[in-house]
Amino acid sequence: MNGPTAIDEATRRLREALDSLESALEQRMEADRSRAALAGQIYAFETDRARLAAELDETVARTRRLESSNRDVAAQLDEAIDGIRAIIAACDR
């Protein structure tokens, strides 16, 4: 019995199959970890996007309020200037 027996050959093939299975399992676990990390990054990006969208909405609303206030102040200044001009014109007569 110099050569490998059927049991030795079957044992070798079983070891190779188990090694292949272990390697595939390690690759799968690494892929799962990568997917979990990617999902975490996506969640963080979505959270940041939502926060930035809310900040943008607040900024746009504030800008609109400031523009409205600016128009009101400009109208009041125009009225004041017209009033002052009328007073100066009346004094000049």
Short mmCIF file of N, CA and C in Angstrom, two decimals:
data_model
loop_
_atom_site.label_atom_id
_atom_site.label_comp_id
_atom_site.label_asym_id
_atom_site.label_seq_id
_atom_site.Cartn_x
_atom_site.Cartn_y
_atom_site.Cartn_z
N MET A 1 0.81 -1.18 0.00
CA MET A 1 0.00 0.00 0.00
C MET A 1 0.87 1.25 0.00
N ASN A 2 1.48 1.49 -1.11
CA ASN A 2 2.33 2.67 -1.24
C ASN A 2 1.52 3.91 -1.56
N GLY A 3 0.49 3.81 -2.36
CA GLY A 3 -0.31 4.94 -2.81
C GLY A 3 -1.39 5.28 -1.79
N PRO A 4 -2.03 6.40 -2.00
CA PRO A 4 -3.09 6.82 -1.10
C PRO A 4 -4.28 5.87 -1.22
N THR A 5 -4.88 5.61 -0.11
CA THR A 5 -6.05 4.74 -0.11
C THR A 5 -7.26 5.60 -0.45
N ALA A 6 -8.37 4.94 -0.65
CA ALA A 6 -9.60 5.65 -0.97
C ALA A 6 -10.00 6.57 0.18
N ILE A 7 -9.76 6.13 1.40
CA ILE A 7 -10.10 6.95 2.57
C ILE A 7 -9.18 8.17 2.63
N ASP A 8 -7.88 7.96 2.35
CA ASP A 8 -6.95 9.10 2.34
C ASP A 8 -7.35 10.12 1.28
N GLU A 9 -7.71 9.62 0.12
CA GLU A 9 -8.13 10.51 -0.98
C GLU A 9 -9.42 11.24 -0.61
N ALA A 10 -10.37 10.55 -0.03
CA ALA A 10 -11.63 11.17 0.39
C ALA A 10 -11.37 12.21 1.48
N THR A 11 -10.45 11.92 2.40
CA THR A 11 -10.11 12.85 3.47
C THR A 11 -9.46 14.11 2.88
N ARG A 12 -8.60 13.93 1.91
CA ARG A 12 -7.94 15.07 1.26
C ARG A 12 -8.98 15.95 0.56
N ARG A 13 -9.88 15.33 -0.18
CA ARG A 13 -10.92 16.09 -0.88
C ARG A 13 -11.83 16.81 0.12
N LEU A 14 -12.13 16.14 1.24
CA LEU A 14 -12.97 16.76 2.26
C LEU A 14 -12.27 17.97 2.86
N ARG A 15 -10.97 17.84 3.13
CA ARG A 15 -10.21 18.99 3.66
C ARG A 15 -10.20 20.14 2.66
N GLU A 16 -9.99 19.84 1.40
CA GLU A 16 -9.99 20.89 0.37
C GLU A 16 -11.37 21.55 0.28
N ALA A 17 -12.41 20.74 0.36
CA ALA A 17 -13.77 21.29 0.31
C ALA A 17 -14.04 22.18 1.53
N LEU A 18 -13.59 21.72 2.70
CA LEU A 18 -13.77 22.53 3.92
C LEU A 18 -12.96 23.83 3.85
N ASP A 19 -11.73 23.74 3.31
CA ASP A 19 -10.92 24.96 3.13
C ASP A 19 -11.61 25.93 2.18
N SER A 20 -12.16 25.41 1.10
CA SER A 20 -12.88 26.26 0.13
C SER A 20 -14.11 26.88 0.78
N LEU A 21 -14.82 26.09 1.56
CA LEU A 21 -16.01 26.59 2.25
C LEU A 21 -15.63 27.68 3.25
N GLU A 22 -14.55 27.46 3.99
CA GLU A 22 -14.09 28.44 4.96
C GLU A 22 -13.68 29.74 4.26
N SER A 23 -13.00 29.63 3.14
CA SER A 23 -12.59 30.80 2.38
C SER A 23 -13.81 31.56 1.87
N ALA A 24 -14.79 30.83 1.34
CA ALA A 24 -16.01 31.47 0.85
C ALA A 24 -16.76 32.16 1.98
N LEU A 25 -16.77 31.54 3.15
CA LEU A 25 -17.44 32.12 4.31
C LEU A 25 -16.74 33.41 4.74
N GLU A 26 -15.41 33.41 4.75
CA GLU A 26 -14.67 34.60 5.11
C GLU A 26 -14.94 35.73 4.11
N GLN A 27 -14.98 35.39 2.83
CA GLN A 27 -15.27 36.41 1.81
C GLN A 27 -16.68 36.97 2.00
N ARG A 28 -17.62 36.11 2.31
CA ARG A 28 -19.00 36.55 2.51
C ARG A 28 -19.10 37.46 3.74
N MET A 29 -18.41 37.09 4.80
CA MET A 29 -18.44 37.92 6.01
C MET A 29 -17.83 39.28 5.74
N GLU A 30 -16.75 39.33 4.98
CA GLU A 30 -16.12 40.60 4.62
C GLU A 30 -17.06 41.43 3.76
N ALA A 31 -17.74 40.80 2.82
CA ALA A 31 -18.70 41.51 1.98
C ALA A 31 -19.84 42.07 2.83
N ASP A 32 -20.31 41.29 3.81
CA ASP A 32 -21.37 41.76 4.70
C ASP A 32 -20.90 42.95 5.53
N ARG A 33 -19.66 42.89 6.02
CA ARG A 33 -19.12 44.02 6.78
C ARG A 33 -19.02 45.26 5.89
N SER A 34 -18.59 45.07 4.65
CA SER A 34 -18.49 46.20 3.72
C SER A 34 -19.87 46.79 3.45
N ARG A 35 -20.85 45.92 3.26
CA ARG A 35 -22.22 46.41 3.01
C ARG A 35 -22.74 47.17 4.22
N ALA A 36 -22.47 46.67 5.42
CA ALA A 36 -22.92 47.34 6.63
C ALA A 36 -22.25 48.72 6.76
N ALA A 37 -20.96 48.79 6.45
CA ALA A 37 -20.26 50.07 6.50
C ALA A 37 -20.83 51.04 5.48
N LEU A 38 -21.11 50.53 4.28
CA LEU A 38 -21.69 51.37 3.23
C LEU A 38 -23.09 51.85 3.64
N ALA A 39 -23.87 50.98 4.24
CA ALA A 39 -25.20 51.38 4.71
C ALA A 39 -25.09 52.47 5.77
N GLY A 40 -24.10 52.37 6.63
CA GLY A 40 -23.88 53.39 7.64
C GLY A 40 -23.52 54.73 7.02
N GLN A 41 -22.68 54.69 6.00
CA GLN A 41 -22.30 55.92 5.30
C GLN A 41 -23.50 56.53 4.59
N ILE A 42 -24.31 55.71 3.96
CA ILE A 42 -25.50 56.20 3.27
C ILE A 42 -26.45 56.84 4.26
N TYR A 43 -26.63 56.22 5.42
CA TYR A 43 -27.49 56.79 6.45
C TYR A 43 -26.95 58.15 6.90
N ALA A 44 -25.64 58.24 7.09
CA ALA A 44 -25.03 59.51 7.51
C ALA A 44 -25.23 60.57 6.44
N PHE A 45 -25.05 60.20 5.16
CA PHE A 45 -25.25 61.15 4.08
C PHE A 45 -26.70 61.63 4.02
N GLU A 46 -27.64 60.69 4.19
CA GLU A 46 -29.05 61.06 4.17
C GLU A 46 -29.40 61.97 5.34
N THR A 47 -28.82 61.71 6.49
CA THR A 47 -29.05 62.56 7.66
C THR A 47 -28.50 63.96 7.41
N ASP A 48 -27.28 64.03 6.88
CA ASP A 48 -26.68 65.32 6.56
C ASP A 48 -27.50 66.06 5.50
N ARG A 49 -27.97 65.33 4.49
CA ARG A 49 -28.76 65.94 3.43
C ARG A 49 -30.04 66.53 4.01
N ALA A 50 -30.70 65.79 4.89
CA ALA A 50 -31.93 66.28 5.51
C ALA A 50 -31.66 67.52 6.36
N ARG A 51 -30.57 67.50 7.11
CA ARG A 51 -30.20 68.66 7.93
C ARG A 51 -29.90 69.86 7.06
N LEU A 52 -29.13 69.65 6.00
CA LEU A 52 -28.79 70.75 5.10
C LEU A 52 -30.02 71.29 4.38
N ALA A 53 -30.94 70.40 4.01
CA ALA A 53 -32.18 70.86 3.37
C ALA A 53 -32.99 71.72 4.32
N ALA A 54 -33.06 71.32 5.58
CA ALA A 54 -33.79 72.11 6.58
C ALA A 54 -33.11 73.47 6.78
N GLU A 55 -31.79 73.48 6.86
CA GLU A 55 -31.06 74.74 7.00
C GLU A 55 -31.28 75.64 5.79
N LEU A 56 -31.28 75.04 4.61
CA LEU A 56 -31.51 75.81 3.39
C LEU A 56 -32.92 76.41 3.41
N ASP A 57 -33.90 75.63 3.80
CA ASP A 57 -35.27 76.15 3.89
C ASP A 57 -35.35 77.32 4.86
N GLU A 58 -34.70 77.19 6.01
CA GLU A 58 -34.69 78.27 6.99
C GLU A 58 -34.00 79.51 6.43
N THR A 59 -32.91 79.31 5.73
CA THR A 59 -32.16 80.43 5.16
C THR A 59 -32.97 81.13 4.07
N VAL A 60 -33.64 80.36 3.24
CA VAL A 60 -34.48 80.95 2.19
C VAL A 60 -35.62 81.75 2.82
N ALA A 61 -36.25 81.20 3.85
CA ALA A 61 -37.33 81.92 4.53
C ALA A 61 -36.81 83.21 5.16
N ARG A 62 -35.65 83.15 5.78
CA ARG A 62 -35.06 84.35 6.40
C ARG A 62 -34.72 85.37 5.33
N THR A 63 -34.18 84.92 4.21
CA THR A 63 -33.84 85.83 3.11
C THR A 63 -35.09 86.53 2.60
N ARG A 64 -36.17 85.78 2.47
CA ARG A 64 -37.42 86.39 2.01
C ARG A 64 -37.93 87.43 3.01
N ARG A 65 -37.82 87.11 4.31
CA ARG A 65 -38.25 88.09 5.33
C ARG A 65 -37.39 89.34 5.27
N LEU A 66 -36.07 89.16 5.10
CA LEU A 66 -35.18 90.31 5.01
C LEU A 66 -35.46 91.15 3.77
N GLU A 67 -35.74 90.48 2.65
CA GLU A 67 -36.07 91.21 1.43
C GLU A 67 -37.35 92.02 1.61
N SER A 68 -38.33 91.42 2.27
CA SER A 68 -39.59 92.12 2.53
C SER A 68 -39.36 93.31 3.45
N SER A 69 -38.57 93.12 4.50
CA SER A 69 -38.24 94.22 5.42
C SER A 69 -37.49 95.31 4.69
N ASN A 70 -36.58 94.91 3.81
CA ASN A 70 -35.80 95.88 3.04
C ASN A 70 -36.72 96.72 2.16
N ARG A 71 -37.70 96.09 1.51
CA ARG A 71 -38.65 96.84 0.69
C ARG A 71 -39.47 97.81 1.54
N ASP A 72 -39.90 97.35 2.72
CA ASP A 72 -40.67 98.22 3.61
C ASP A 72 -39.85 99.43 4.06
N VAL A 73 -38.61 99.19 4.46
CA VAL A 73 -37.73 100.27 4.89
C VAL A 73 -37.47 101.23 3.74
N ALA A 74 -37.22 100.69 2.54
CA ALA A 74 -36.97 101.55 1.37
C ALA A 74 -38.19 102.42 1.09
N ALA A 75 -39.38 101.86 1.20
CA ALA A 75 -40.61 102.64 0.97
C ALA A 75 -40.74 103.73 2.03
N GLN A 76 -40.44 103.42 3.29
CA GLN A 76 -40.52 104.42 4.35
C GLN A 76 -39.49 105.53 4.14
N LEU A 77 -38.28 105.13 3.71
CA LEU A 77 -37.25 106.14 3.42
C LEU A 77 -37.68 107.04 2.27
N ASP A 78 -38.27 106.45 1.23
CA ASP A 78 -38.76 107.25 0.11
C ASP A 78 -39.80 108.25 0.58
N GLU A 79 -40.71 107.81 1.44
CA GLU A 79 -41.74 108.71 1.98
C GLU A 79 -41.11 109.82 2.81
N ALA A 80 -40.12 109.45 3.64
CA ALA A 80 -39.44 110.46 4.47
C ALA A 80 -38.70 111.46 3.60
N ILE A 81 -38.02 110.99 2.58
CA ILE A 81 -37.28 111.87 1.67
C ILE A 81 -38.25 112.81 0.96
N ASP A 82 -39.36 112.24 0.49
CA ASP A 82 -40.37 113.09 -0.18
C ASP A 82 -40.91 114.14 0.78
N GLY A 83 -41.13 113.74 2.04
CA GLY A 83 -41.61 114.69 3.04
C GLY A 83 -40.61 115.80 3.30
N ILE A 84 -39.34 115.43 3.42
CA ILE A 84 -38.28 116.42 3.66
C ILE A 84 -38.17 117.36 2.46
N ARG A 85 -38.24 116.81 1.26
CA ARG A 85 -38.17 117.64 0.06
C ARG A 85 -39.35 118.63 0.03
N ALA A 86 -40.52 118.13 0.41
CA ALA A 86 -41.69 119.01 0.42
C ALA A 86 -41.51 120.14 1.43
N ILE A 87 -40.95 119.80 2.57
CA ILE A 87 -40.72 120.83 3.61
C ILE A 87 -39.69 121.84 3.11
N ILE A 88 -38.63 121.37 2.51
CA ILE A 88 -37.58 122.27 1.99
C ILE A 88 -38.15 123.15 0.88
N ALA A 89 -38.94 122.55 0.02
CA ALA A 89 -39.55 123.32 -1.07
C ALA A 89 -40.49 124.39 -0.51
N ALA A 90 -41.25 124.04 0.52
CA ALA A 90 -42.17 125.01 1.13
C ALA A 90 -41.39 126.14 1.80
N CYS A 91 -40.26 125.82 2.40
CA CYS A 91 -39.44 126.85 3.06
C CYS A 91 -38.79 127.77 2.04
N ASP A 92 -38.48 127.24 0.87
CA ASP A 92 -37.81 128.01 -0.17
C ASP A 92 -38.78 129.00 -0.83
N ARG A 93 -40.06 128.82 -0.67
CA ARG A 93 -41.03 129.68 -1.33
C ARG A 93 -41.23 130.94 -0.60
#
